Coordinates of N, CA and C in Angstrom, one line a residue:
M1 N -121.8 173.7 35.1 CA -121.7 173.4 36.3 C -121.5 172.1 36.9
S2 N -121.5 172.1 37.9 CA -120.7 171.2 38.7 C -122.3 170.8 39.8
K3 N -121.9 169.3 39.7 CA -122.7 168.5 40.8 C -122.3 168.8 41.9
K4 N -123.6 168.4 42.8 CA -123.2 168.1 44.2 C -123.4 166.5 44.0
I5 N -121.6 165.8 45.0 CA -122.4 164.3 45.5 C -123.3 164.8 46.9
E6 N -124.4 163.6 47.0 CA -125.0 163.8 47.9 C -124.3 162.2 48.8
N7 N -123.7 161.7 48.1 CA -123.6 160.5 48.8 C -121.7 160.8 50.1
P8 N -122.1 160.8 51.0 CA -121.1 161.1 51.7 C -119.6 159.8 51.8
S9 N -119.9 158.6 51.1 CA -119.0 157.7 51.2 C -118.2 158.1 50.0
I10 N -118.7 158.3 48.6 CA -117.8 159.1 47.7 C -117.2 160.1 48.1
Q11 N -117.6 161.0 48.9 CA -117.0 162.3 49.2 C -116.1 161.9 50.3
A12 N -115.9 160.7 50.7 CA -114.5 160.2 51.7 C -113.9 159.8 51.1
V13 N -114.2 159.0 50.2 CA -113.1 158.4 49.1 C -112.3 160.0 48.2
I14 N -113.1 160.7 47.9 CA -112.8 162.2 47.3 C -111.6 162.4 48.0
Y15 N -112.7 162.8 49.5 CA -111.6 163.6 50.7 C -109.9 162.6 50.7
F16 N -110.1 161.6 50.6 CA -109.1 160.5 51.3 C -107.8 160.2 50.1
V17 N -108.2 160.6 48.7 CA -107.2 160.7 47.6 C -106.7 161.9 47.6
A18 N -107.4 163.2 48.2 CA -106.9 164.7 47.9 C -106.5 164.9 49.1
T19 N -106.5 164.1 50.1 CA -105.5 164.2 51.1 C -104.7 163.7 50.9
F20 N -104.3 162.3 50.6 CA -102.9 161.7 50.3 C -102.1 162.1 49.2
V21 N -102.7 162.5 48.2 CA -101.5 162.9 47.2 C -101.2 164.5 48.5
I22 N -102.1 165.4 48.5 CA -101.3 166.5 48.8 C -100.5 166.5 50.0
S23 N -100.6 165.4 50.7 CA -99.6 164.8 51.5 C -98.4 164.4 51.1
L24 N -98.3 163.5 50.3 CA -97.3 162.9 49.5 C -96.6 164.1 49.6
I25 N -96.9 165.1 48.9 CA -96.5 166.1 48.5 C -95.5 167.3 49.3
L26 N -96.4 167.6 50.5 CA -96.1 168.3 51.3 C -95.4 167.5 52.6
W27 N -95.7 166.6 53.2 CA -94.7 165.9 53.8 C -93.5 166.0 54.2
P28 N -92.9 165.4 52.6 CA -91.4 165.8 52.9 C -90.8 167.2 52.7
L29 N -91.5 167.9 51.6 CA -91.3 169.1 52.0 C -91.2 169.6 53.0
L30 N -91.9 169.7 54.2 CA -92.4 170.3 55.7 C -90.7 169.7 55.9
D31 N -91.0 168.5 56.0 CA -89.7 167.8 56.7 C -88.4 168.8 56.1
M32 N -88.6 168.8 55.0 CA -86.7 169.2 54.7 C -86.6 170.8 54.6
L33 N -87.2 171.5 54.9 CA -87.8 172.7 55.7 C -87.5 172.7 57.1
L34 N -88.2 172.2 57.7 CA -87.6 172.2 59.5 C -86.1 171.7 59.5
G35 N -86.2 170.6 59.1 CA -84.7 170.0 59.0 C -83.4 170.9 58.8
S36 N -83.9 172.0 57.7 CA -82.8 172.5 57.3 C -82.8 173.5 58.2
I37 N -84.0 174.1 58.6 CA -83.8 175.1 59.4 C -83.6 175.0 60.7
F38 N -83.8 174.5 61.9 CA -84.2 173.4 63.3 C -82.7 172.8 63.5
T39 N -82.8 171.7 62.5 CA -82.0 170.8 63.4 C -80.6 170.6 62.1
H40 N -80.9 171.2 61.1 CA -79.6 171.5 60.3 C -78.8 169.6 59.9
A41 N -80.3 169.1 59.6 CA -79.7 167.5 59.7 C -80.2 167.6 58.3
E42 N -79.5 166.5 57.6 CA -79.8 166.1 56.1 C -80.6 165.2 56.1
F43 N -81.4 165.7 54.5 CA -82.8 165.1 54.5 C -82.4 164.0 53.3
V44 N -82.6 162.6 54.2 CA -82.9 161.5 53.6 C -84.4 160.7 53.7
Y45 N -84.6 160.5 52.1 CA -85.7 160.2 51.5 C -85.9 158.3 51.8
K46 N -86.8 158.3 52.8 CA -87.7 157.0 53.7 C -88.6 156.8 53.0
P47 N -88.8 155.5 52.5 CA -90.3 155.4 52.1 C -91.7 155.2 53.1
T48 N -90.9 154.3 54.5 CA -92.3 154.4 55.5 C -92.0 156.1 56.2
D49 N -91.4 156.9 56.2 CA -91.9 158.3 56.5 C -92.4 158.9 55.9
Y50 N -92.2 159.2 54.4 CA -92.7 159.7 53.4 C -94.2 159.2 52.3
I51 N -94.1 157.8 52.5 CA -95.0 157.4 52.3 C -96.3 156.5 53.2
I52 N -95.8 156.0 53.8 CA -96.7 155.4 54.9 C -97.5 156.2 56.0
E53 N -96.6 157.7 56.5 CA -97.1 158.0 57.4 C -98.7 159.3 56.9
P54 N -98.4 159.7 55.4 CA -99.3 160.4 55.0 C -100.5 159.5 54.6
L55 N -100.1 157.7 54.7 CA -101.2 157.4 54.1 C -101.9 157.4 55.2
V56 N -101.3 157.3 56.3 CA -101.9 157.1 57.5 C -102.4 158.4 58.0
F57 N -102.1 159.2 58.0 CA -102.9 160.9 58.4 C -104.1 161.4 57.4
A58 N -104.2 160.1 55.8 CA -105.0 160.6 55.0 C -106.2 159.4 56.1
A59 N -105.8 158.6 55.8 CA -107.2 157.9 56.6 C -107.8 158.1 57.8
A60 N -106.9 158.3 58.6 CA -107.5 159.4 60.5 C -108.3 160.1 59.8
M61 N -107.3 161.1 59.3 CA -108.6 162.3 58.8 C -109.6 162.3 58.4
T62 N -109.4 161.3 57.4 CA -111.0 160.7 56.5 C -112.0 159.6 57.5
A63 N -111.4 159.4 58.0 CA -112.2 158.4 59.3 C -113.1 159.7 60.4
I64 N -112.2 160.8 60.9 CA -112.3 161.7 62.0 C -113.8 162.5 61.2
F65 N -113.5 162.9 59.8 CA -114.7 164.1 59.3 C -115.6 163.1 58.4
Y66 N -115.7 162.4 58.3 CA -116.6 161.2 56.9 C -117.8 160.3 57.9
I67 N -116.9 159.4 59.0 CA -117.3 158.1 59.6 C -119.0 158.9 60.0
P68 N -119.0 159.9 60.6 CA -119.9 160.6 61.7 C -120.7 160.4 60.5
Q69 N -121.1 161.4 59.8 CA -121.6 161.4 58.1 C -122.6 160.5 57.5
I70 N -121.0 159.7 57.3 CA -121.5 158.0 56.8 C -122.5 157.6 57.3
I71 N -122.8 157.3 58.9 CA -123.7 156.7 59.8 C -124.9 157.4 59.5
K72 N -124.7 158.7 59.8 CA -126.2 159.3 59.9 C -126.7 159.5 58.1
Y73 N -125.7 159.6 57.5 CA -126.6 159.2 55.9 C -127.2 157.6 55.8
N74 N -126.9 156.9 56.5 CA -127.0 155.1 56.4 C -128.4 155.4 57.1
K75 N -128.2 155.9 58.3 CA -129.9 155.9 59.1 C -130.7 156.3 58.3
A76 N -130.6 157.9 58.1 CA -131.8 158.8 57.5 C -132.1 158.0 56.0
N77 N -131.3 157.2 55.2 CA -131.6 156.5 54.3 C -131.8 154.6 54.5
K78 N -131.9 154.2 55.9 CA -132.7 153.1 55.5 C -134.2 152.8 55.8
T79 N -134.4 152.2 55.1 CA -135.9 151.4 54.4 C -135.8 150.6 55.3
A80 N -137.4 150.4 55.5 CA -138.2 149.5 56.4 C -137.9 148.5 56.0
P81 N -138.1 147.1 56.4 CA -138.1 145.6 56.0 C -139.3 145.4 55.3
K82 N -139.4 145.0 54.7 CA -140.3 144.3 53.6 C -141.1 143.2 53.9
T83 N -142.4 143.6 54.7 CA -143.3 142.1 55.2 C -143.9 141.2 53.9
K84 N -144.1 140.1 54.7 CA -144.6 138.8 53.5 C -146.1 139.1 53.5
K85 N -146.5 138.9 52.5 CA -148.1 139.0 52.6 C -148.6 137.5 52.5
K86 N -149.7 137.3 53.0 CA -150.2 135.6 53.4 C -151.2 135.7 51.8

């Protein structure tokens, strides 16, 4: 049985890693496919194009989907400050 992760920060890290790994695989494949079909350009692997761009994409998607959830979770679980007794 799988357990549901309640903390959105952990969910965001998992989502970031999964999105980054998937985009590391799909980004060059889609570029090679589009280049061979439409532009007939030769495929040249560049680290800035196929590592940095998927990294930025994964970070942007994670920020878009999880920053509002993290903020809402932190507001809901905020505890009142303790008062000092005399």
